[in-house]
Amino acid sequence: MLSPRIFFASEISVIYFNLLFFMILGCQFTCISPNSIGFLSPMPEDLDVNTFYDIRREEFEALHCIYPELKIDKDFTVCTIDIPIHLETPLTLRFQNKETSICNLPALHCRIELPYGYPEFDPPIVLFENINSWLDGKNVNRIYSELYKIWEGFKDAVIYSYLDYVRSESRFAFHLYLHGELVVSNEEDFRLLQYENYREKQRIFEQGTYTCDICQMEKKGDECSQFPYCAHVFCNICLKDYFTHIIERGEIENVHCPSFTCTKERNKAIIELTRKAEEGKIADFKEFDDEFFKLPVSPDLMRRFLLGETKEELIQRYMSLYEQTSMERYAKFFPNRVANCPRSFCATTFIKKDPDNKLAICPGCNFAFCSQCLHSWHGDINSCSIYKKKIPEDIILKWIDNNGQTPNKQTSEERETCSNIIYKYGKKIIELAASEYIAQVQFEELVKSGDADITQCPSCSTYIQRSDGCNKMTCSKCLVFFCNLCGDRLNRNDPYEHYNNPLNRCFGKLFQGMVPEEDG
C-alpha cells in the first residue's frame, strides 16, 4: 500500500514542467485524453483510493503556493490556470498582404484532470482552450507526446513539470515558427492575435511605474499613456492639457509625441517627404501616400487621455484640421490628383481616383463636375482648357528628355522620372501637354522661317497669315495695324508712312511678296 508523502522542491520542479506546456496551446477547445490513446493502465485490485487522494491534494496545495492563480476543485481532481505567453523573439504575423509584429500570444487556458491511477499508473488528462488561432491539431498532439514522455520518465507527480515545460517553451512558440513568421488563413484570426497582443502589452504597461517626461513625476501605468512608435511615456494629465491647448488653437503641425527627440525626427520626416515630392524621387507611391496622410496620434490613444464632454469634439476637430492641412500640402505637389468641390456649402477636398480623368465626383455631396473648369460635368467631348497651361514648361521638357513616350528605350532612372511625373499630373495629361508643346515649338519655328507668311500681332500675339493684299496687316482680333514684314505696330492715323519713310527698313516694300493674279 502506498503511504502519503510530502513533495520537496526538486520534485515539485519536475511536476510543474508538464502542466505549463499544455496551457500554451490555445484558442481551439482541444481535449487530449490519455484514455483515448491507450495510456490508462489497468488498476491493481488492492489500490487504496484514499492514498491517491492524499497525493493529489498535497501536490495541488504545493502548486497553489507557487501559482496563487491556480484554481482547484473541492475534490482535488481538477485544476485550471491561464498562462500568459510572452515571446522571447517577436513573430511577424501575416494574413495575405497584411502584416504586423507581435510579442504576445493569447493566454493559454489549461484544465488538468487527475485520474484515479495518477501519478503512478496514469498521466494527467489535459484540456486546452484558446489555441486554434495559432496552433493546429497536429502540433497539439506533438506537444502532448512530449508531455507524456515527461510523465513516463517519472510516473510520479508531474503537474509542475508540465507547467514549467509549457511556460518555458511557449516563450519560443514551441519552436514551431523557425523563420519568425506566423501565417494565418483568415482575417478573424489575424485581428484576434493582433488584439490579444495589444491587450497584453497594455496590461503589462499599466502594472508598471513611469516618470512623465513633462512634469517629471512618477505615475502608475494606468495613469499614463505611451506613444506606440517611440515608446515615450507621459502622464494623462499633462497630455490632456498639452493636446487640448494646441488643438483648440489649430496648431495641428504640433500634434505628435511631445518629446524633443520626436519633434526633431518628425520635422526631418516632413522635410524628406517634401524633398521626394519636389524632386520626383518617389519609388513607392502607395508607401508615400500612407506616410504622408498618416495621423501622428491615433484617435484611440487620444481617447485615453482626453477627458470630459468635449473629448470627441476635440478629436473630430483634430482629424478634420489634419486632413485639411495635409490635402493643401499634397495639392501643391500633385495638383492634378486633388480636387475641390465647387459647391460653397460642401467645399470638400479629396483625392481623385484617376488623375487622367477630368471627371470628379465629390465624396461629400456626390456632385459630378469637371476638375479643370469646376463647372458641372460637361463630358469629354467639350474641351474646357489647354493642358499645356496646367503644367510648367520645365516639367514638360523633363518628360520629353526622358523618353516619356518611348518607355521601351528608357533607363531605370528615366523610367522613375517619368513615373513620378505621371503620378503628379496623370499620363494622359502630360502626353497631351507634351504634344501641344512640341506643336507650339514647331509652329513658332515655322513662323520665324517666314516660309508660311505668318506674323504674330504685336498687341495680342495672335498669329495672322496673309492670304492676299499688301503688307499692311490688320489683326482680326484686336484690329491693330502692323507690318507683315517686320512685325512692327503701325501708326493708326498714317499706317503707310512706315513704307514711305526712307529711314525704315521696309521702305518701298508695301507690295513685296504679293502673289500676282493669274490671267484668266
Short mmCIF file of C-alpha atoms in Angstrom, two decimals:
data_model
loop_
_atom_site.label_atom_id
_atom_site.label_comp_id
_atom_site.label_asym_id
_atom_site.label_seq_id
_atom_site.Cartn_x
_atom_site.Cartn_y
_atom_site.Cartn_z
CA MET A 1 0.00 0.00 0.00
CA LEU A 2 1.23 3.46 -0.83
CA SER A 3 1.84 5.83 2.05
CA PRO A 4 1.25 9.62 1.97
CA ARG A 5 4.35 11.68 1.23
CA ILE A 6 5.49 15.29 1.19
CA PHE A 7 6.89 16.68 -2.11
CA PHE A 8 10.14 18.59 -1.90
CA ALA A 9 11.21 21.50 -4.12
CA SER A 10 13.23 19.33 -6.50
CA GLU A 11 10.25 17.02 -7.05
CA ILE A 12 7.83 19.89 -7.49
CA SER A 13 10.20 21.36 -10.07
CA VAL A 14 9.76 18.20 -12.10
CA ILE A 15 5.98 18.23 -11.67
CA TYR A 16 5.40 21.77 -12.89
CA PHE A 17 7.24 21.34 -16.17
CA ASN A 18 4.38 19.29 -17.64
CA LEU A 19 1.38 21.44 -16.86
CA LEU A 20 2.55 24.73 -18.39
CA PHE A 21 3.35 23.12 -21.73
CA PHE A 22 -0.26 22.13 -22.25
CA MET A 23 -1.69 25.52 -21.46
CA ILE A 24 0.08 27.27 -24.29
CA LEU A 25 -1.86 25.50 -26.92
CA GLY A 26 -4.58 27.98 -27.04
CA CYS A 27 -7.68 29.12 -28.80
CA GLN A 28 -9.18 25.90 -30.02
CA PHE A 29 -11.04 23.86 -27.47
CA THR A 30 -8.93 20.70 -27.53
CA CYS A 31 -9.28 17.78 -25.19
CA ILE A 32 -6.38 15.35 -25.08
CA SER A 33 -7.36 12.25 -23.18
CA PRO A 34 -4.75 9.65 -22.31
CA ASN A 35 -7.56 7.09 -22.16
CA SER A 36 -8.45 7.76 -25.82
CA ILE A 37 -5.00 6.71 -26.97
CA GLY A 38 -4.50 3.78 -24.64
CA PHE A 39 -2.48 5.46 -21.90
CA LEU A 40 -4.65 4.39 -18.94
CA SER A 41 -3.34 1.26 -17.27
CA PRO A 42 -5.35 -1.46 -15.53
CA MET A 43 -5.73 -0.61 -11.84
CA PRO A 44 -4.41 -3.01 -9.15
CA GLU A 45 -7.22 -4.65 -7.18
CA ASP A 46 -5.71 -3.67 -3.82
CA LEU A 47 -5.36 0.04 -4.77
CA ASP A 48 -6.08 2.39 -1.86
CA VAL A 49 -8.06 5.28 -3.39
CA ASN A 50 -7.60 7.44 -0.28
CA THR A 51 -3.85 7.30 -0.65
CA PHE A 52 -4.04 8.66 -4.20
CA TYR A 53 -6.45 11.34 -2.99
CA ASP A 54 -3.88 12.49 -0.42
CA ILE A 55 -1.14 12.57 -3.05
CA ARG A 56 -3.23 14.73 -5.38
CA ARG A 57 -4.24 17.07 -2.55
CA GLU A 58 -0.65 17.56 -1.42
CA GLU A 59 0.51 18.21 -4.99
CA PHE A 60 -2.27 20.73 -5.66
CA GLU A 61 -1.64 22.55 -2.38
CA ALA A 62 2.07 22.82 -3.15
CA LEU A 63 1.31 24.12 -6.65
CA HIS A 64 -1.12 26.70 -5.28
CA CYS A 65 1.66 28.13 -3.12
CA ILE A 66 3.72 28.69 -6.27
CA TYR A 67 0.82 29.78 -8.50
CA PRO A 68 -1.88 31.52 -6.43
CA GLU A 69 -3.96 31.96 -9.61
CA LEU A 70 -4.32 28.16 -9.91
CA LYS A 71 -7.96 27.12 -9.36
CA ILE A 72 -8.58 23.73 -7.73
CA ASP A 73 -11.89 21.93 -7.35
CA LYS A 74 -13.06 20.75 -3.93
CA ASP A 75 -12.34 17.09 -4.71
CA PHE A 76 -8.72 17.81 -5.68
CA THR A 77 -9.18 16.13 -9.06
CA VAL A 78 -9.23 19.13 -11.44
CA CYS A 79 -7.19 22.32 -11.66
CA THR A 80 -7.31 25.19 -14.18
CA ILE A 81 -4.91 28.03 -14.93
CA ASP A 82 -4.38 30.77 -17.51
CA ILE A 83 -0.78 31.06 -18.66
CA PRO A 84 0.33 34.29 -20.41
CA ILE A 85 2.59 33.76 -23.41
CA HIS A 86 5.35 36.33 -23.79
CA LEU A 87 7.57 35.56 -26.77
CA GLU A 88 11.32 35.78 -26.42
CA THR A 89 11.56 36.98 -30.03
CA PRO A 90 8.67 38.81 -31.77
CA LEU A 91 6.84 36.99 -34.57
CA THR A 92 5.73 38.55 -37.85
CA LEU A 93 2.00 37.90 -38.09
CA ARG A 94 0.77 37.69 -41.71
CA PHE A 95 -2.57 37.43 -43.47
CA GLN A 96 -2.46 37.92 -47.25
CA ASN A 97 -0.87 41.37 -47.76
CA LYS A 98 -1.29 42.44 -44.12
CA GLU A 99 1.44 42.03 -41.55
CA THR A 100 2.30 43.17 -38.06
CA SER A 101 4.76 42.27 -35.32
CA ILE A 102 3.52 40.55 -32.16
CA CYS A 103 5.37 39.68 -28.96
CA ASN A 104 2.46 38.08 -27.08
CA LEU A 105 0.10 35.22 -27.91
CA PRO A 106 -3.34 34.68 -26.33
CA ALA A 107 -3.11 33.44 -22.75
CA LEU A 108 -3.43 29.66 -22.66
CA HIS A 109 -6.32 28.27 -20.63
CA CYS A 110 -5.43 24.83 -19.32
CA ARG A 111 -7.59 22.32 -17.47
CA ILE A 112 -5.88 19.29 -15.92
CA GLU A 113 -7.81 16.35 -14.53
CA LEU A 114 -6.11 13.65 -12.47
CA PRO A 115 -7.44 10.09 -12.96
CA TYR A 116 -7.53 7.68 -10.04
CA GLY A 117 -4.40 5.98 -11.35
CA TYR A 118 -2.34 9.19 -11.21
CA PRO A 119 0.53 9.57 -10.65
CA GLU A 120 1.91 6.04 -10.69
CA PHE A 121 -0.33 4.38 -13.27
CA ASP A 122 -1.89 7.08 -15.45
CA PRO A 123 -0.84 10.52 -16.76
CA PRO A 124 -2.97 13.65 -16.27
CA ILE A 125 -5.89 14.26 -18.65
CA VAL A 126 -5.33 17.68 -20.20
CA LEU A 127 -7.85 20.06 -21.79
CA PHE A 128 -6.73 23.14 -23.75
CA GLU A 129 -8.61 26.25 -24.84
CA ASN A 130 -7.57 29.36 -26.78
CA ILE A 131 -5.18 27.78 -29.28
CA ASN A 132 -6.80 27.36 -32.70
CA SER A 133 -5.89 30.87 -33.86
CA TRP A 134 -2.20 29.91 -33.99
CA LEU A 135 -1.80 26.17 -33.33
CA ASP A 136 -3.29 23.23 -35.26
CA GLY A 137 -4.23 19.77 -34.02
CA LYS A 138 -1.10 18.12 -35.42
CA ASN A 139 1.20 20.34 -33.39
CA VAL A 140 -1.01 19.99 -30.31
CA ASN A 141 -0.58 16.21 -30.45
CA ARG A 142 3.16 16.61 -30.90
CA ILE A 143 3.35 18.72 -27.77
CA TYR A 144 1.23 16.22 -25.87
CA SER A 145 3.65 13.46 -26.80
CA GLU A 146 6.44 15.47 -25.16
CA LEU A 147 4.33 15.82 -22.03
CA TYR A 148 3.61 12.12 -21.95
CA LYS A 149 7.35 11.40 -22.14
CA ILE A 150 7.83 13.55 -19.05
CA TRP A 151 5.24 11.54 -17.08
CA GLU A 152 6.57 8.24 -18.43
CA GLY A 153 10.05 9.14 -17.24
CA PHE A 154 8.92 9.77 -13.65
CA LYS A 155 5.50 8.16 -13.15
CA ASP A 156 5.24 10.49 -10.23
CA ALA A 157 3.73 13.92 -9.53
CA VAL A 158 4.41 15.81 -12.78
CA ILE A 159 1.95 18.72 -12.95
CA TYR A 160 4.64 21.25 -12.05
CA SER A 161 6.88 19.77 -14.76
CA TYR A 162 4.04 20.11 -17.28
CA LEU A 163 3.51 23.75 -16.38
CA ASP A 164 7.19 24.54 -16.32
CA TYR A 165 7.71 22.93 -19.73
CA VAL A 166 4.81 24.79 -21.30
CA ARG A 167 5.78 28.10 -19.71
CA SER A 168 9.39 27.91 -20.84
CA GLU A 169 8.75 26.51 -24.33
CA SER A 170 5.90 28.92 -25.03
CA ARG A 171 8.41 31.79 -24.93
CA PHE A 172 9.69 30.36 -28.22
CA ALA A 173 6.22 29.43 -29.58
CA PHE A 174 7.29 25.80 -29.12
CA HIS A 175 9.88 26.29 -31.89
CA LEU A 176 7.12 25.93 -34.50
CA TYR A 177 7.93 29.12 -36.43
CA LEU A 178 11.61 28.85 -37.20
CA HIS A 179 11.52 31.66 -39.78
CA GLY A 180 9.83 34.04 -37.38
CA GLU A 181 6.54 34.16 -39.32
CA LEU A 182 3.08 33.16 -38.17
CA VAL A 183 0.78 32.97 -41.21
CA VAL A 184 -2.96 32.73 -40.52
CA SER A 185 -5.64 31.70 -43.01
CA ASN A 186 -8.41 34.15 -42.13
CA GLU A 187 -8.77 37.77 -41.10
CA GLU A 188 -10.63 36.90 -37.90
CA ASP A 189 -7.57 35.10 -36.50
CA PHE A 190 -5.33 37.94 -37.66
CA ARG A 191 -7.41 40.52 -35.79
CA LEU A 192 -7.74 38.30 -32.72
CA LEU A 193 -3.99 37.75 -32.39
CA GLN A 194 -3.34 41.43 -33.07
CA TYR A 195 -5.83 42.47 -30.38
CA GLU A 196 -4.59 39.94 -27.81
CA ASN A 197 -1.04 41.16 -28.35
CA TYR A 198 -2.12 44.78 -27.79
CA ARG A 199 -4.21 43.90 -24.72
CA GLU A 200 -1.38 42.00 -23.06
CA LYS A 201 1.11 44.79 -23.76
CA GLN A 202 -1.35 47.27 -22.27
CA ARG A 203 -1.85 45.09 -19.18
CA ILE A 204 1.89 44.90 -18.61
CA PHE A 205 2.24 48.64 -19.18
CA GLU A 206 -0.47 49.53 -16.67
CA GLN A 207 1.25 47.49 -13.96
CA GLY A 208 4.48 49.48 -14.27
CA THR A 209 5.62 52.83 -12.87
CA TYR A 210 6.91 55.60 -15.16
CA THR A 211 8.36 59.10 -14.99
CA CYS A 212 6.38 61.62 -17.05
CA ASP A 213 8.73 63.46 -19.43
CA ILE A 214 6.73 66.68 -18.96
CA CYS A 215 6.05 67.07 -15.22
CA GLN A 216 8.87 64.67 -14.18
CA MET A 217 6.60 62.96 -11.64
CA GLU A 218 6.36 59.20 -11.18
CA LYS A 219 2.97 57.76 -12.09
CA LYS A 220 1.46 54.29 -12.38
CA GLY A 221 0.92 52.98 -15.89
CA ASP A 222 -2.87 53.23 -15.67
CA GLU A 223 -2.43 57.00 -15.20
CA CYS A 224 -0.12 57.32 -18.22
CA SER A 225 -0.10 56.85 -21.98
CA GLN A 226 2.67 55.52 -24.20
CA PHE A 227 3.21 56.53 -27.82
CA PRO A 228 3.50 53.30 -29.84
CA TYR A 229 6.20 54.27 -32.36
CA CYS A 230 8.72 55.77 -29.94
CA ALA A 231 7.64 54.28 -26.56
CA HIS A 232 7.81 57.69 -24.82
CA VAL A 233 5.58 57.88 -21.74
CA PHE A 234 3.70 60.88 -20.34
CA CYS A 235 1.05 61.18 -17.66
CA ASN A 236 -2.52 61.63 -18.90
CA ILE A 237 -2.98 64.96 -17.11
CA CYS A 238 -0.03 66.57 -18.93
CA LEU A 239 -1.09 65.10 -22.29
CA LYS A 240 -4.66 66.34 -21.83
CA ASP A 241 -3.51 69.92 -21.14
CA TYR A 242 -0.95 69.90 -23.96
CA PHE A 243 -3.14 68.50 -26.75
CA THR A 244 -6.29 70.38 -25.73
CA HIS A 245 -4.36 73.66 -25.99
CA ILE A 246 -2.80 73.06 -29.43
CA ILE A 247 -5.94 71.55 -31.00
CA GLU A 248 -8.11 74.44 -29.82
CA ARG A 249 -5.56 76.88 -31.28
CA GLY A 250 -5.46 74.94 -34.56
CA GLU A 251 -1.71 74.19 -34.32
CA ILE A 252 -2.10 70.81 -35.99
CA GLU A 253 1.57 70.65 -37.02
CA ASN A 254 2.40 70.29 -33.30
CA VAL A 255 0.15 67.27 -32.75
CA HIS A 256 2.67 64.47 -32.20
CA CYS A 257 4.70 62.96 -29.38
CA PRO A 258 5.79 65.95 -27.23
CA SER A 259 9.31 64.56 -26.82
CA PHE A 260 12.04 66.87 -28.14
CA THR A 261 13.63 63.93 -29.96
CA CYS A 262 10.36 63.03 -31.71
CA THR A 263 9.78 66.67 -32.66
CA LYS A 264 13.14 66.72 -34.46
CA GLU A 265 12.50 63.36 -36.11
CA ARG A 266 9.06 64.42 -37.32
CA ASN A 267 10.45 67.63 -38.82
CA LYS A 268 13.12 65.60 -40.61
CA ALA A 269 10.50 63.17 -41.93
CA ILE A 270 8.37 66.03 -43.31
CA ILE A 271 11.41 67.59 -44.98
CA GLU A 272 12.29 64.22 -46.55
CA LEU A 273 8.74 63.69 -47.86
CA THR A 274 8.77 67.22 -49.29
CA ARG A 275 12.13 66.62 -50.97
CA LYS A 276 10.94 63.40 -52.60
CA ALA A 277 7.81 65.09 -53.91
CA GLU A 278 9.60 68.19 -55.22
CA GLU A 279 12.44 66.25 -56.85
CA GLY A 280 10.21 63.49 -58.24
CA LYS A 281 12.14 60.76 -56.39
CA ILE A 282 9.24 58.65 -55.14
CA ALA A 283 9.94 54.94 -55.54
CA ASP A 284 6.74 53.58 -53.95
CA PHE A 285 3.69 55.83 -54.36
CA LYS A 286 1.40 53.87 -52.01
CA GLU A 287 4.01 53.94 -49.28
CA PHE A 288 4.49 57.68 -49.85
CA ASP A 289 0.74 58.37 -49.57
CA ASP A 290 0.38 56.21 -46.46
CA GLU A 291 3.24 58.07 -44.78
CA PHE A 292 2.02 61.48 -45.96
CA PHE A 293 -1.53 61.12 -44.59
CA LYS A 294 -0.75 59.00 -41.50
CA LEU A 295 -2.19 60.51 -38.33
CA PRO A 296 0.68 61.33 -35.93
CA VAL A 297 -1.53 60.43 -32.94
CA SER A 298 -4.31 57.85 -33.25
CA PRO A 299 -7.84 58.75 -32.05
CA ASP A 300 -7.79 55.69 -29.75
CA LEU A 301 -4.69 56.97 -27.97
CA MET A 302 -6.25 60.43 -27.61
CA ARG A 303 -9.36 58.91 -26.04
CA ARG A 304 -7.12 57.51 -23.31
CA PHE A 305 -6.05 60.93 -22.00
CA LEU A 306 -8.65 63.41 -23.28
CA LEU A 307 -11.46 63.62 -20.74
CA GLY A 308 -14.77 65.41 -20.36
CA GLU A 309 -17.71 66.18 -22.62
CA THR A 310 -15.56 67.91 -25.26
CA LYS A 311 -13.34 64.84 -25.84
CA GLU A 312 -15.00 63.65 -29.06
CA GLU A 313 -15.39 67.22 -30.29
CA LEU A 314 -11.64 67.83 -29.89
CA ILE A 315 -10.77 64.57 -31.62
CA GLN A 316 -13.07 65.40 -34.53
CA ARG A 317 -11.55 68.88 -34.83
CA TYR A 318 -8.05 67.40 -34.83
CA MET A 319 -8.86 64.88 -37.58
CA SER A 320 -10.66 67.47 -39.70
CA LEU A 321 -7.86 70.06 -39.46
CA TYR A 322 -5.17 67.46 -40.08
CA GLU A 323 -6.92 66.22 -43.22
CA GLN A 324 -7.37 69.78 -44.46
CA THR A 325 -3.74 70.83 -43.95
CA SER A 326 -2.45 67.55 -45.40
CA MET A 327 -4.61 67.96 -48.51
CA GLU A 328 -3.40 71.52 -49.00
CA ARG A 329 0.24 70.39 -48.83
CA TYR A 330 -0.47 67.42 -51.10
CA ALA A 331 -2.18 69.64 -53.69
CA LYS A 332 1.00 71.74 -54.01
CA PHE A 333 2.96 68.65 -55.01
CA PHE A 334 0.27 66.84 -57.03
CA PRO A 335 -2.23 69.45 -58.33
CA ASN A 336 -3.90 67.08 -60.81
CA ARG A 337 -4.61 64.48 -58.13
CA VAL A 338 -6.52 66.77 -55.75
CA ALA A 339 -9.95 68.26 -56.44
CA ASN A 340 -12.08 70.76 -54.53
CA CYS A 341 -15.85 70.57 -54.66
CA PRO A 342 -17.06 73.88 -56.19
CA ARG A 343 -20.26 73.87 -54.14
CA SER A 344 -19.89 76.50 -51.41
CA PHE A 345 -21.98 74.56 -48.89
CA CYS A 346 -19.73 71.49 -49.33
CA ALA A 347 -16.19 72.57 -50.38
CA THR A 348 -14.82 69.06 -49.73
CA THR A 349 -11.19 68.49 -50.74
CA PHE A 350 -10.41 64.97 -51.94
CA ILE A 351 -8.00 62.88 -54.00
CA LYS A 352 -9.22 61.85 -57.44
CA LYS A 353 -9.16 58.17 -58.29
CA ASP A 354 -7.78 58.83 -61.78
CA PRO A 355 -5.68 61.96 -62.43
CA ASP A 356 -6.13 61.44 -66.20
CA ASN A 357 -9.89 61.85 -65.91
CA LYS A 358 -11.31 65.37 -65.70
CA LEU A 359 -14.49 63.97 -64.19
CA ALA A 360 -14.50 64.34 -60.40
CA ILE A 361 -17.27 63.14 -58.07
CA CYS A 362 -17.31 64.74 -54.65
CA PRO A 363 -17.46 62.12 -51.87
CA GLY A 364 -19.18 64.66 -49.63
CA CYS A 365 -22.21 65.59 -51.77
CA ASN A 366 -21.84 63.32 -54.87
CA PHE A 367 -21.66 66.34 -57.19
CA ALA A 368 -20.13 65.42 -60.58
CA PHE A 369 -18.00 68.23 -62.01
CA CYS A 370 -15.03 68.99 -64.25
CA SER A 371 -11.89 69.27 -62.13
CA GLN A 372 -10.35 71.78 -64.56
CA CYS A 373 -13.10 74.33 -65.17
CA LEU A 374 -15.08 73.44 -61.97
CA HIS A 375 -18.40 73.50 -63.84
CA SER A 376 -20.87 70.64 -63.67
CA TRP A 377 -19.71 67.70 -65.77
CA HIS A 378 -19.86 68.54 -69.48
CA GLY A 379 -18.41 65.34 -70.94
CA ASP A 380 -15.05 64.61 -72.53
CA ILE A 381 -16.02 65.98 -75.94
CA ASN A 382 -16.34 69.60 -74.81
CA SER A 383 -12.85 70.97 -74.23
CA CYS A 384 -12.52 73.48 -71.41
CA SER A 385 -8.79 74.20 -71.13
CA ILE A 386 -5.37 73.86 -72.67
CA TYR A 387 -3.37 71.14 -70.93
CA LYS A 388 -0.04 72.83 -71.50
CA LYS A 389 -1.02 75.81 -69.36
CA LYS A 390 -1.55 73.49 -66.39
CA ILE A 391 1.98 72.09 -66.37
CA PRO A 392 5.26 74.05 -66.01
CA GLU A 393 7.47 74.09 -69.10
CA ASP A 394 10.43 72.56 -67.27
CA ILE A 395 8.30 69.50 -66.35
CA ILE A 396 7.23 69.08 -69.99
CA LEU A 397 10.86 69.31 -71.13
CA LYS A 398 11.90 66.78 -68.47
CA TRP A 399 9.21 64.40 -69.76
CA ILE A 400 10.38 64.79 -73.37
CA ASP A 401 14.07 64.46 -72.43
CA ASN A 402 13.44 61.23 -70.51
CA ASN A 403 11.73 59.45 -73.40
CA GLY A 404 8.33 59.68 -71.80
CA GLN A 405 6.67 58.43 -74.97
CA THR A 406 9.10 55.57 -75.67
CA PRO A 407 9.16 53.51 -72.42
CA ASN A 408 10.86 50.54 -74.10
CA LYS A 409 14.00 52.65 -74.57
CA GLN A 410 14.10 54.13 -71.08
CA THR A 411 16.77 53.55 -68.48
CA SER A 412 15.67 52.78 -64.92
CA GLU A 413 16.42 56.37 -63.88
CA GLU A 414 14.42 57.77 -66.81
CA ARG A 415 11.56 55.41 -66.01
CA GLU A 416 11.47 56.59 -62.39
CA THR A 417 11.47 60.24 -63.51
CA CYS A 418 8.55 59.63 -65.87
CA SER A 419 6.66 57.60 -63.25
CA ASN A 420 6.86 60.50 -60.81
CA ILE A 421 5.60 62.94 -63.47
CA ILE A 422 2.72 60.59 -64.31
CA TYR A 423 1.83 60.24 -60.63
CA LYS A 424 1.75 64.02 -60.24
CA TYR A 425 -0.11 65.05 -63.40
CA GLY A 426 -1.54 61.89 -64.99
CA LYS A 427 -0.24 60.04 -68.06
CA LYS A 428 -2.86 61.29 -70.49
CA ILE A 429 -2.48 64.92 -69.43
CA ILE A 430 1.33 65.00 -69.60
CA GLU A 431 1.25 63.33 -73.03
CA LEU A 432 -1.25 65.90 -74.33
CA ALA A 433 0.77 68.73 -72.81
CA ALA A 434 3.96 67.42 -74.43
CA SER A 435 2.19 67.11 -77.80
CA GLU A 436 0.88 70.66 -77.53
CA TYR A 437 4.32 71.92 -76.53
CA ILE A 438 6.04 70.20 -79.46
CA ALA A 439 3.38 71.51 -81.87
CA GLN A 440 3.80 75.02 -80.46
CA VAL A 441 7.58 74.94 -80.84
CA GLN A 442 7.34 73.65 -84.40
CA PHE A 443 4.77 76.30 -85.26
CA GLU A 444 6.93 79.09 -83.82
CA GLU A 445 9.91 77.84 -85.83
CA LEU A 446 7.75 77.87 -88.95
CA VAL A 447 6.71 81.46 -88.24
CA LYS A 448 10.34 82.54 -87.75
CA SER A 449 11.38 80.93 -91.02
CA GLY A 450 8.91 83.10 -92.95
CA ASP A 451 8.00 80.24 -95.27
CA ALA A 452 4.35 80.25 -94.22
CA ASP A 453 3.90 84.06 -94.43
CA ILE A 454 2.60 84.10 -90.83
CA THR A 455 3.13 87.05 -88.50
CA GLN A 456 2.30 87.47 -84.81
CA CYS A 457 0.24 90.51 -83.80
CA PRO A 458 2.46 92.84 -81.70
CA SER A 459 -0.52 93.72 -79.49
CA CYS A 460 -2.39 90.48 -78.65
CA SER A 461 0.11 87.89 -80.01
CA THR A 462 -2.50 86.34 -82.31
CA TYR A 463 -0.95 84.65 -85.34
CA ILE A 464 -2.12 86.16 -88.65
CA GLN A 465 -1.45 84.68 -92.09
CA ARG A 466 -1.60 86.93 -95.15
CA SER A 467 -3.61 85.32 -97.89
CA ASP A 468 -3.76 88.34 -100.23
CA GLY A 469 -3.12 92.08 -100.43
CA CYS A 470 -0.28 94.34 -99.27
CA ASN A 471 1.97 94.10 -96.22
CA LYS A 472 -0.14 96.45 -94.09
CA MET A 473 -1.97 93.96 -91.86
CA THR A 474 -4.98 94.38 -89.60
CA CYS A 475 -5.31 91.99 -86.65
CA SER A 476 -8.63 90.21 -86.86
CA LYS A 477 -8.82 90.03 -83.05
CA CYS A 478 -7.75 93.46 -81.72
CA LEU A 479 -7.83 95.46 -85.03
CA VAL A 480 -4.29 96.81 -84.57
CA PHE A 481 -2.32 97.74 -87.76
CA PHE A 482 1.08 96.09 -88.12
CA CYS A 483 3.67 95.30 -90.77
CA ASN A 484 3.68 91.80 -92.20
CA LEU A 485 7.42 92.00 -92.97
CA CYS A 486 8.95 93.19 -89.68
CA GLY A 487 6.03 92.83 -87.27
CA ASP A 488 6.18 96.45 -86.07
CA ARG A 489 2.99 98.17 -84.95
CA LEU A 490 1.89 100.87 -87.47
CA ASN A 491 0.63 104.39 -86.83
CA ARG A 492 -3.15 104.17 -86.93
CA ASN A 493 -3.54 107.67 -88.42
CA ASP A 494 -0.99 107.04 -91.21
CA PRO A 495 -0.11 103.33 -91.45
CA TYR A 496 1.56 103.76 -94.88
CA GLU A 497 4.15 106.19 -93.52
CA HIS A 498 6.09 103.08 -92.44
CA TYR A 499 6.64 102.13 -96.11
CA ASN A 500 7.19 105.69 -97.39
CA ASN A 501 9.94 106.68 -94.92
CA PRO A 502 13.40 106.09 -96.45
CA LEU A 503 14.83 105.57 -92.96
CA ASN A 504 12.69 102.48 -92.32
CA ARG A 505 13.91 99.05 -93.36
CA CYS A 506 10.55 98.35 -95.04
CA PHE A 507 10.78 101.46 -97.25
CA GLY A 508 9.12 100.79 -100.60
CA LYS A 509 8.11 97.23 -99.65
CA LEU A 510 4.38 97.75 -99.24
CA PHE A 511 3.58 95.27 -102.04
CA GLN A 512 6.59 92.97 -101.62
CA GLY A 513 5.66 89.31 -101.68
CA MET A 514 2.22 89.77 -103.16
CA VAL A 515 1.04 86.84 -105.24
CA PRO A 516 0.33 88.09 -108.77
CA GLU A 517 -3.11 87.45 -110.11
CA GLU A 518 -3.22 84.73 -112.77
CA ASP A 519 -4.61 85.71 -116.14
CA GLY A 520 -7.93 84.19 -116.87
#
